[in-house]
PDB file of C-alpha atoms in Angstrom:
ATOM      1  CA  UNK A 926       4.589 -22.975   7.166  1.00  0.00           C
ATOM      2  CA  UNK A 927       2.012 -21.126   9.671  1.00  0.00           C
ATOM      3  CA  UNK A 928      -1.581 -21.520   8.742  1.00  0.00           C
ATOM      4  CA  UNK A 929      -2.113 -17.782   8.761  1.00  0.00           C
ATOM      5  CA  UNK A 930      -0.363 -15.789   5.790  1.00  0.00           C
ATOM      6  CA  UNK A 931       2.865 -14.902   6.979  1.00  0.00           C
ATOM      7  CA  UNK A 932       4.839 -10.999   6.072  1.00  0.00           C
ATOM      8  CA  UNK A 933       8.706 -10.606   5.191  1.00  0.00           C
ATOM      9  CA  UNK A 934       9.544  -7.185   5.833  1.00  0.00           C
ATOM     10  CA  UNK A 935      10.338  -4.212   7.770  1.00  0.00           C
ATOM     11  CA  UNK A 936       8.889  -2.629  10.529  1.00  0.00           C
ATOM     12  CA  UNK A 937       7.323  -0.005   8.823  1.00  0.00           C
ATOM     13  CA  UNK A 938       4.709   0.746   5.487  1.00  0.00           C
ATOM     14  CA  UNK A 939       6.909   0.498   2.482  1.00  0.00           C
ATOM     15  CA  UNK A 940       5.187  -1.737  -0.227  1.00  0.00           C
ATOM     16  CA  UNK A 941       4.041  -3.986   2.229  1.00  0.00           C
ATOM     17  CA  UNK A 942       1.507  -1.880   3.647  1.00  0.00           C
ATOM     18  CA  UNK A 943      -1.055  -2.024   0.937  1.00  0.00           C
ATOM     19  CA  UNK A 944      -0.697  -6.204   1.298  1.00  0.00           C
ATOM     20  CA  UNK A 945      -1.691  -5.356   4.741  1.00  0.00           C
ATOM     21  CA  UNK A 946      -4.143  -3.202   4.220  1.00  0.00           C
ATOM     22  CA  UNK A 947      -6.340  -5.671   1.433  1.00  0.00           C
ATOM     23  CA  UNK A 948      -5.432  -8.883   4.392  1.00  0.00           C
ATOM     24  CA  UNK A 949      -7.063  -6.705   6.901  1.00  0.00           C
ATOM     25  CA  UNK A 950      -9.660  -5.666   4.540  1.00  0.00           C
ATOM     26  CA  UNK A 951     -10.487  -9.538   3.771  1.00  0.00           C
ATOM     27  CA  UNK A 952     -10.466 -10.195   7.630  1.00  0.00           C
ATOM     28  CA  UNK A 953      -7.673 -12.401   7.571  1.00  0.00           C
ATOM     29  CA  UNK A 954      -5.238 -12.518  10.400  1.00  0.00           C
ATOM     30  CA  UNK A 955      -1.581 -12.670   9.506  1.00  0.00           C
ATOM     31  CA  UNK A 956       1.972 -12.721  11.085  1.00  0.00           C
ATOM     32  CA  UNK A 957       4.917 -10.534  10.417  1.00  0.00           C
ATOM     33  CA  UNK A 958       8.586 -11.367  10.677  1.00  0.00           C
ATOM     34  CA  UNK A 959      10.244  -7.846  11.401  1.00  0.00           C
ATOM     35  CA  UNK A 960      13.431  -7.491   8.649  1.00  0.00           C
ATOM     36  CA  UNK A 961      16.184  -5.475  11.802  1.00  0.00           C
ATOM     37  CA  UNK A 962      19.408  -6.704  10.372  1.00  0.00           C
ATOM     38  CA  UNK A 963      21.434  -7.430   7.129  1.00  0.00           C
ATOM     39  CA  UNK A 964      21.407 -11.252   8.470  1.00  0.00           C
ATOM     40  CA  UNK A 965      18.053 -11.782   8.894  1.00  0.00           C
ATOM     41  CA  UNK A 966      17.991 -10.617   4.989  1.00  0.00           C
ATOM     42  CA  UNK A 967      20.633 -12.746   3.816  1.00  0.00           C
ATOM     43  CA  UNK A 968      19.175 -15.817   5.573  1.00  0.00           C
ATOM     44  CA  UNK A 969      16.484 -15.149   3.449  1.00  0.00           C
ATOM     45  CA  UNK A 970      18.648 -15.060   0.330  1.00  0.00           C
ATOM     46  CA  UNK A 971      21.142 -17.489   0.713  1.00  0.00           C
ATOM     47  CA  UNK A 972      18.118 -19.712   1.320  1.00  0.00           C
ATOM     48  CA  UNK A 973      16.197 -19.100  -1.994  1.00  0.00           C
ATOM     49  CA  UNK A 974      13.147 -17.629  -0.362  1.00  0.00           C
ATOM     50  CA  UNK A 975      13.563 -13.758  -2.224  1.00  0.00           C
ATOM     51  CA  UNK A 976      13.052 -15.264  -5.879  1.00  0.00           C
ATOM     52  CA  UNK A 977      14.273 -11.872  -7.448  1.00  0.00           C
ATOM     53  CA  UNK A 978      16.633 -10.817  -4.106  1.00  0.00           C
ATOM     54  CA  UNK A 979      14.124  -8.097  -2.955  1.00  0.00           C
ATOM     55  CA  UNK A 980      11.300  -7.743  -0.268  1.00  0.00           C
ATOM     56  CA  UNK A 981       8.660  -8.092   0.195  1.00  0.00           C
ATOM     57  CA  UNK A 982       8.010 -11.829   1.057  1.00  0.00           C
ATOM     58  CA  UNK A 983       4.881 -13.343   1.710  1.00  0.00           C
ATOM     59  CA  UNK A 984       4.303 -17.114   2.790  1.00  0.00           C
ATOM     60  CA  UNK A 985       0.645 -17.953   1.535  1.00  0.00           C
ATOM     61  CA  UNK A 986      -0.737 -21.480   0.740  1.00  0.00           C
ATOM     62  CA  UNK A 987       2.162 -23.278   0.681  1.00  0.00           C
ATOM     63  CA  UNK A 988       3.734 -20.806  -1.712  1.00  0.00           C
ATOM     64  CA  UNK A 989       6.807 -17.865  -0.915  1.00  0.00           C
ATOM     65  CA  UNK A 990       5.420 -15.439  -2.839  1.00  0.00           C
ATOM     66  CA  UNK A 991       7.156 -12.222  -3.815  1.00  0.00           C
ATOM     67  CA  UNK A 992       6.471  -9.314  -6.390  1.00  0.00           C
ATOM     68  CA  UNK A 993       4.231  -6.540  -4.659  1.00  0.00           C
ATOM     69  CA  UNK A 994       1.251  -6.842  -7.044  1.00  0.00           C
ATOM     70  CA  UNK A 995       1.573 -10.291  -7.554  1.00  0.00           C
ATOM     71  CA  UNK A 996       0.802 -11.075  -3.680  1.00  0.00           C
ATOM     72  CA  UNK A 997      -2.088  -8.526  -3.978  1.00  0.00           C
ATOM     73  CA  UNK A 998      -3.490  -9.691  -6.954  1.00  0.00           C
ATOM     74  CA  UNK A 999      -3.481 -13.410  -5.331  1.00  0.00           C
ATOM     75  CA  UNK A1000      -4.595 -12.430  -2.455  1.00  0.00           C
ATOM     76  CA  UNK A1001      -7.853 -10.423  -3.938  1.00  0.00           C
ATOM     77  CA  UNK A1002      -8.709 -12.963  -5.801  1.00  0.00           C
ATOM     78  CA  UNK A1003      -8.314 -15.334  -3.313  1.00  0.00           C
ATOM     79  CA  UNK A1004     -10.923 -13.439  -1.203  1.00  0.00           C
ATOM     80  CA  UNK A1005     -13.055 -12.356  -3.825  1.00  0.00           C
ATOM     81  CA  UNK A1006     -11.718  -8.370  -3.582  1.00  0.00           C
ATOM     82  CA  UNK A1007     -11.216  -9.200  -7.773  1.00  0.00           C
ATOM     83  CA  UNK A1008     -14.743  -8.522  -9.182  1.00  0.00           C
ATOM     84  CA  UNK A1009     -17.357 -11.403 -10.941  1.00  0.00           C
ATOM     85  CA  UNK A1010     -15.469 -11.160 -14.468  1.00  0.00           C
ATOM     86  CA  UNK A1011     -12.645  -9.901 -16.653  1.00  0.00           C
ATOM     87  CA  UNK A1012     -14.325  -6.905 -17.325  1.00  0.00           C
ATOM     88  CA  UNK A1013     -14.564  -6.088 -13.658  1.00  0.00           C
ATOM     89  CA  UNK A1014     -11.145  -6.968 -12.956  1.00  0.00           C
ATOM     90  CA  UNK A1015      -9.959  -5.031 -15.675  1.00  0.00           C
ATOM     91  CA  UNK A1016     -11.102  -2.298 -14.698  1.00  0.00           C
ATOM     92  CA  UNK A1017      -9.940  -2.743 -10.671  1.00  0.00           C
ATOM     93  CA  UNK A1018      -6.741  -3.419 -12.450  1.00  0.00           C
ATOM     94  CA  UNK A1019      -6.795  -0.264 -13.880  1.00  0.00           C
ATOM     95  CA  UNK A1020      -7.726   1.548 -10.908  1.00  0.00           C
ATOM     96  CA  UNK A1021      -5.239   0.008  -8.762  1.00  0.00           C
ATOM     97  CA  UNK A1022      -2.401   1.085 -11.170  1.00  0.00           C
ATOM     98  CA  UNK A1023      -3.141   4.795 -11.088  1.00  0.00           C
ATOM     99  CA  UNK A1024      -3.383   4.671  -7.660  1.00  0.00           C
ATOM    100  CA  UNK A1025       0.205   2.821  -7.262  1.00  0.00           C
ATOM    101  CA  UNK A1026       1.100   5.551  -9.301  1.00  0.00           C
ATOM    102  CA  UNK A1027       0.085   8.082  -6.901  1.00  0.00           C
ATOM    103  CA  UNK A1028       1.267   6.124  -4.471  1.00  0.00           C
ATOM    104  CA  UNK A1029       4.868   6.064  -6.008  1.00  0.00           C
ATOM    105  CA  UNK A1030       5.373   9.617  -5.033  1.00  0.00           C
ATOM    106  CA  UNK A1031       4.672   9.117  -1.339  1.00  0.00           C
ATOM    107  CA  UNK A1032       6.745   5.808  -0.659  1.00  0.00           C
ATOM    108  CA  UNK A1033       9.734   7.363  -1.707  1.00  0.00           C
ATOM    109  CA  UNK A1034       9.204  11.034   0.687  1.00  0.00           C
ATOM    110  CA  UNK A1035      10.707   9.511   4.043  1.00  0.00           C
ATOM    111  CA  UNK A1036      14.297   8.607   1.975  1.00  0.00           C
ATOM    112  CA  UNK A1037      14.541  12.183   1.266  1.00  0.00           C
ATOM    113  CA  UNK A1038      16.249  15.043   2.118  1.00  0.00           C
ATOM    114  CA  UNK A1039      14.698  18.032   4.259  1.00  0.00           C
ATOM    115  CA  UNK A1040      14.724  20.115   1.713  1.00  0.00           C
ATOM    116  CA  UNK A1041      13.379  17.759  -0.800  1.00  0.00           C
ATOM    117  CA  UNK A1042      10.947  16.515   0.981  1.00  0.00           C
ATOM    118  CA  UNK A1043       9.174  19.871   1.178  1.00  0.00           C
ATOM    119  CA  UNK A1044       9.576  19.892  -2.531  1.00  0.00           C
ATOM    120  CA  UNK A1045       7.818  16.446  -2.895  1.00  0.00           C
ATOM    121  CA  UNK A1046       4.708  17.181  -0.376  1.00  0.00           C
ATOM    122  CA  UNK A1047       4.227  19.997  -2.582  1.00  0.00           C
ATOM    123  CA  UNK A1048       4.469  17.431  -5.699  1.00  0.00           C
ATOM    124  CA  UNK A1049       2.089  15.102  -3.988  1.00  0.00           C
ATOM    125  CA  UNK A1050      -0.389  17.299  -3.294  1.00  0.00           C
ATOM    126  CA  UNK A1051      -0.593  18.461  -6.936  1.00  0.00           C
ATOM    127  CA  UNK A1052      -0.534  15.485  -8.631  1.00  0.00           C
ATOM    128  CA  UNK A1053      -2.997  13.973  -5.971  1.00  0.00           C
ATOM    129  CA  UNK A1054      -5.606  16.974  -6.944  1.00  0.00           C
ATOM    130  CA  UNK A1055      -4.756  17.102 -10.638  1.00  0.00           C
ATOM    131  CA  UNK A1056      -4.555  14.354 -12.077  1.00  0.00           C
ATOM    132  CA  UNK A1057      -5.458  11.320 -10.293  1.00  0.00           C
ATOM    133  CA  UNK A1058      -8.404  12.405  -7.482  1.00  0.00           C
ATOM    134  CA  UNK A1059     -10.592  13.952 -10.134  1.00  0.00           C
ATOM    135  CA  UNK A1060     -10.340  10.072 -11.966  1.00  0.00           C
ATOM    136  CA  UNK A1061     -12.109   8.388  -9.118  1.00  0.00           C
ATOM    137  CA  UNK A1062     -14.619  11.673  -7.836  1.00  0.00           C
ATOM    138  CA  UNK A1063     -15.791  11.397 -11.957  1.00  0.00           C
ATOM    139  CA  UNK A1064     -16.261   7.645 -11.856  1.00  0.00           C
ATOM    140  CA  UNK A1065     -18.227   8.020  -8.484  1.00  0.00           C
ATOM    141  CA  UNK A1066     -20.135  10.521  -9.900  1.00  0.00           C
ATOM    142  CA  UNK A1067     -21.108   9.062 -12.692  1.00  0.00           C
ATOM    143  CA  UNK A1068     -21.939   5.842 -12.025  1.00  0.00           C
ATOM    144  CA  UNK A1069     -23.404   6.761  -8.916  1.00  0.00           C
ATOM    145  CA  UNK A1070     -22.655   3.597  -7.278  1.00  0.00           C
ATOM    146  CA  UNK A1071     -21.205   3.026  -3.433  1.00  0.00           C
ATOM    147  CA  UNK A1072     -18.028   1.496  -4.749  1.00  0.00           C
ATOM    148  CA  UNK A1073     -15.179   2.135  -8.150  1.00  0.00           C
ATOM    149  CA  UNK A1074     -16.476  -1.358  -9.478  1.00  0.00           C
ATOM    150  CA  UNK A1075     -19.609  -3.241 -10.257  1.00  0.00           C
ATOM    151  CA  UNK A1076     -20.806  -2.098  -6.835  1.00  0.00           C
ATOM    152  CA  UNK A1077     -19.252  -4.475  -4.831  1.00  0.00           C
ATOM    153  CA  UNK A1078     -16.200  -3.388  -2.706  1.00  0.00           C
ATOM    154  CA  UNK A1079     -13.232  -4.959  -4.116  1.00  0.00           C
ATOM    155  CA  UNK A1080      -9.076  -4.209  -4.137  1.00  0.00           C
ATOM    156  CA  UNK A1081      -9.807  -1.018  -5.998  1.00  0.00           C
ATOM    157  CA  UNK A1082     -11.777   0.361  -3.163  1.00  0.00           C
ATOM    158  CA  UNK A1083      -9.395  -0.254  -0.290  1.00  0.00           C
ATOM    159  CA  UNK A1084      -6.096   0.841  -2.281  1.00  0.00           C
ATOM    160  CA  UNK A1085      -7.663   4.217  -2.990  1.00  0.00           C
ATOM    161  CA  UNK A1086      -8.766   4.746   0.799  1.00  0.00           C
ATOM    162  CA  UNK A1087      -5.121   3.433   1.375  1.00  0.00           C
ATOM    163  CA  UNK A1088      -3.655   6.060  -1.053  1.00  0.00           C
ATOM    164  CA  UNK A1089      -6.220   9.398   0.102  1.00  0.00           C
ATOM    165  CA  UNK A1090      -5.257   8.590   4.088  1.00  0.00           C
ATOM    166  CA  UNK A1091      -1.443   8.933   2.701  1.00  0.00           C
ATOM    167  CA  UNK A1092      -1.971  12.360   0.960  1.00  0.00           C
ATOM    168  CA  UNK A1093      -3.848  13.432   3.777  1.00  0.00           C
ATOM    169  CA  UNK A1094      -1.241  13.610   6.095  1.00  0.00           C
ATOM    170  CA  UNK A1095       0.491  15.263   3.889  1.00  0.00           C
ATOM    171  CA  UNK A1096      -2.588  18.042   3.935  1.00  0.00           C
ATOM    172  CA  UNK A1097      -5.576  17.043   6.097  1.00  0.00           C
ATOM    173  CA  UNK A1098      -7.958  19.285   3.964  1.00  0.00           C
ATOM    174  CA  UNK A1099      -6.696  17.448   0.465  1.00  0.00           C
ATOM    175  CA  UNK A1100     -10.200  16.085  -0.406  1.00  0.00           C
ATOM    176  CA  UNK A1101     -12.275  19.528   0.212  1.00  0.00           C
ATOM    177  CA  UNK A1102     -12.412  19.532  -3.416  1.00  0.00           C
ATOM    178  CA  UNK A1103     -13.669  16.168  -3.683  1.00  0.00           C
ATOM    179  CA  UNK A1104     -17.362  15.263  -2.327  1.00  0.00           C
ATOM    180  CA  UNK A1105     -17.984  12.013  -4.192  1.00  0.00           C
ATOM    181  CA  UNK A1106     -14.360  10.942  -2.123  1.00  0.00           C
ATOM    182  CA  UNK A1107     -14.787  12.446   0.944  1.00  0.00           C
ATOM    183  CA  UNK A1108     -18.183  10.167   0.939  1.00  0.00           C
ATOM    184  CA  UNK A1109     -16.511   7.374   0.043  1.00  0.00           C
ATOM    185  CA  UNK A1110     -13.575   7.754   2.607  1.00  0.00           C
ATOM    186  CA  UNK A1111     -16.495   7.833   4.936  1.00  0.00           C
ATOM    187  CA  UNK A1112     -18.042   4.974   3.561  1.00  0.00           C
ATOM    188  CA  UNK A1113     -14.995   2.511   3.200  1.00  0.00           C
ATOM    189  CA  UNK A1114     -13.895   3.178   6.844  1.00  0.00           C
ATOM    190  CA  UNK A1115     -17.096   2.408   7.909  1.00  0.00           C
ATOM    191  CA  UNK A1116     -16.605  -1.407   6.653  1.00  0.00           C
ATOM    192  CA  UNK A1117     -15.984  -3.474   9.686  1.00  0.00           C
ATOM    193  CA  UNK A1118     -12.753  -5.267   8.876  1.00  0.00           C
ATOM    194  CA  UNK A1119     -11.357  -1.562   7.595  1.00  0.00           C
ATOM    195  CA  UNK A1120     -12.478   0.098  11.115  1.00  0.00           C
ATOM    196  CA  UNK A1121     -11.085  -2.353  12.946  1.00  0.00           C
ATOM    197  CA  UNK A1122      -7.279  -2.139  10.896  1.00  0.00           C
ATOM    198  CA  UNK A1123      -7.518   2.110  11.064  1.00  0.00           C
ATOM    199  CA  UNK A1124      -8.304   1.358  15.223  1.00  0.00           C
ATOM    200  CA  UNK A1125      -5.197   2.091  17.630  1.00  0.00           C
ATOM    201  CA  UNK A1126      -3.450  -1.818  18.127  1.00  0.00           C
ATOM    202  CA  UNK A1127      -4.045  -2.935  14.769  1.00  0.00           C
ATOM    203  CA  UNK A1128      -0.722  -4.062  11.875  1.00  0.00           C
ATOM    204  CA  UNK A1129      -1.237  -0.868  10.036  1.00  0.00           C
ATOM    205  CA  UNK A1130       2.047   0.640  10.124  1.00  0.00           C
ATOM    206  CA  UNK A1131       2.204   4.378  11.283  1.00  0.00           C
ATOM    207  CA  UNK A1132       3.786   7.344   9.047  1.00  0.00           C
ATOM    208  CA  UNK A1133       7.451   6.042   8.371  1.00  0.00           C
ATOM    209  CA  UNK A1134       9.983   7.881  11.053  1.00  0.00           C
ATOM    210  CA  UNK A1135      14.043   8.406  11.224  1.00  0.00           C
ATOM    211  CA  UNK A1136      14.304   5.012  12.932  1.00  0.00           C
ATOM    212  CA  UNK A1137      12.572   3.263  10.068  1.00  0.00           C
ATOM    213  CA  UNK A1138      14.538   4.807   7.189  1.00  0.00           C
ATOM    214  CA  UNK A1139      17.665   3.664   8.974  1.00  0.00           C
ATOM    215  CA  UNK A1140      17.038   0.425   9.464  1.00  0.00           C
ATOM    216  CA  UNK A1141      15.700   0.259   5.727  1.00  0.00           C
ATOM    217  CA  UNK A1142      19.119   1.789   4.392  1.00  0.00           C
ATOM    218  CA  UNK A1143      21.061  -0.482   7.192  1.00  0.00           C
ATOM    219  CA  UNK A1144      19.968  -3.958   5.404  1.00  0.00           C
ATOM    220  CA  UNK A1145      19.107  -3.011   2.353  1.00  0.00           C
ATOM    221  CA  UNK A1146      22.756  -1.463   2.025  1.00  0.00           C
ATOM    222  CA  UNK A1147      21.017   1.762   0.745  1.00  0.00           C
ATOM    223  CA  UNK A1148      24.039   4.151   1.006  1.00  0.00           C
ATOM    224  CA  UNK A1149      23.160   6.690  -1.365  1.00  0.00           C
ATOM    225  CA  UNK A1150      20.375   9.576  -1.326  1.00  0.00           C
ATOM    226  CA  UNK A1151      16.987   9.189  -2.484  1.00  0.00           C
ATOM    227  CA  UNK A1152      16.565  12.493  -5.241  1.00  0.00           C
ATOM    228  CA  UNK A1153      12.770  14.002  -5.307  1.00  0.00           C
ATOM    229  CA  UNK A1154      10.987  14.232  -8.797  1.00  0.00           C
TER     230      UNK A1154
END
């Protein structure tokens, strides 16, 4: 196996992008093996590699590691993104799941149809500005801190910047609402190893196009439509 973590997927975000995002956000350089066609995926079955038959795959330390928040959760603690206790982690644990929550609604919006899709942004938005947004602006606020936990940046910090630049391009002004966020957008992108990953060149994975979807429903089989919320 390489010396550098190596990524299983497709050419595109999916649930691989956040394991991007918190590698980039550790500084660690990876490699990507680009998933174009059903053989490439049933190499990877037939030999053993996809432990529950999905993507995606990381190779990491010897290890073939699949589950989504497994591989993140390895890989923050691995780089101390976990906080300095279980309290700490907790709590980052906690964070992190509302925000995959959130994040739920936008991962699914490029299976759509048209019309759903307009139905969804809609849905996004809402929920974004609700429900979960308000969580993070009151826990800024009232701990007053630079980061969600212990003030030290950690996984929580860099999923939730993940998560806001997502609803954003679903409506640029999202966080005008939001001071406490829009300071800590600010803030997190000003981190070196985050500027450099949100720079033109980088692995982060642009919004998900036609070309994408179809090459997700090609090898995956997926020969059925995705229904909005």
């Amino acid at each position: 196996m390489s010396t550098k973590p190596k990524l299983y997927y497709f050419n595109g975000r999916g649930k691989m992008e956040s394991i991007r995002w918190l590698l980039a956000a550790a500084g660690v350089e990876f490699e990507e093996e680009f998933l174009e066609t059903r053989d490439q995926y049933e190499k990877l079955l037939q030999g053993g590699s996809l432990l529950f038959q999905q993507v995606p795959m990381v190779e990491i330390d010897g290890m073939r590691m699949v589950q989504t928040r497994a591989i993140l959760s390895y890989i923050a603690a691995k780089y101390n993104l976990y906080g300095k206790d279980l309290k700490e982690r907790a709590l980052i644990d906690m964070y992190v799941g509302g925000t995959d929550d959130l994040m739920g609604f936008i991962l699914m919006f490029p299976f759509l149809s048209t019309e759903d899709k307009e139905k969804q942004r809609v849905l996004i938005v809402q929920k974004a500005t609700s429900r979960y947004f308000p969580v993070y602006e009151k826990v800024l606020k009232d701990h007053g801190q630079d980061f969600l936990v212990g003030n030290n940046f950690s996984w929580a910090d860099v999923h939730l910047l993940e998560a806001i630049l997502m609803v954003e391009e679903k409506k640029s002004d999202v966080l005008s609402g939001f001071p406490q966020l829009q300071a800590f957008k600010a803030r997190i992108s000003s981190i070196p190893t985050i500027k450099k990953f949100l720079e033109p060149g980088s692995q982060r994975k642009p919004v998900p196009d036609d070309k994408y979807v179809e090459t997700v429903r090609r090898v995956l089989r997926m020969y059925y439509d995705v229904k909005a919320n």
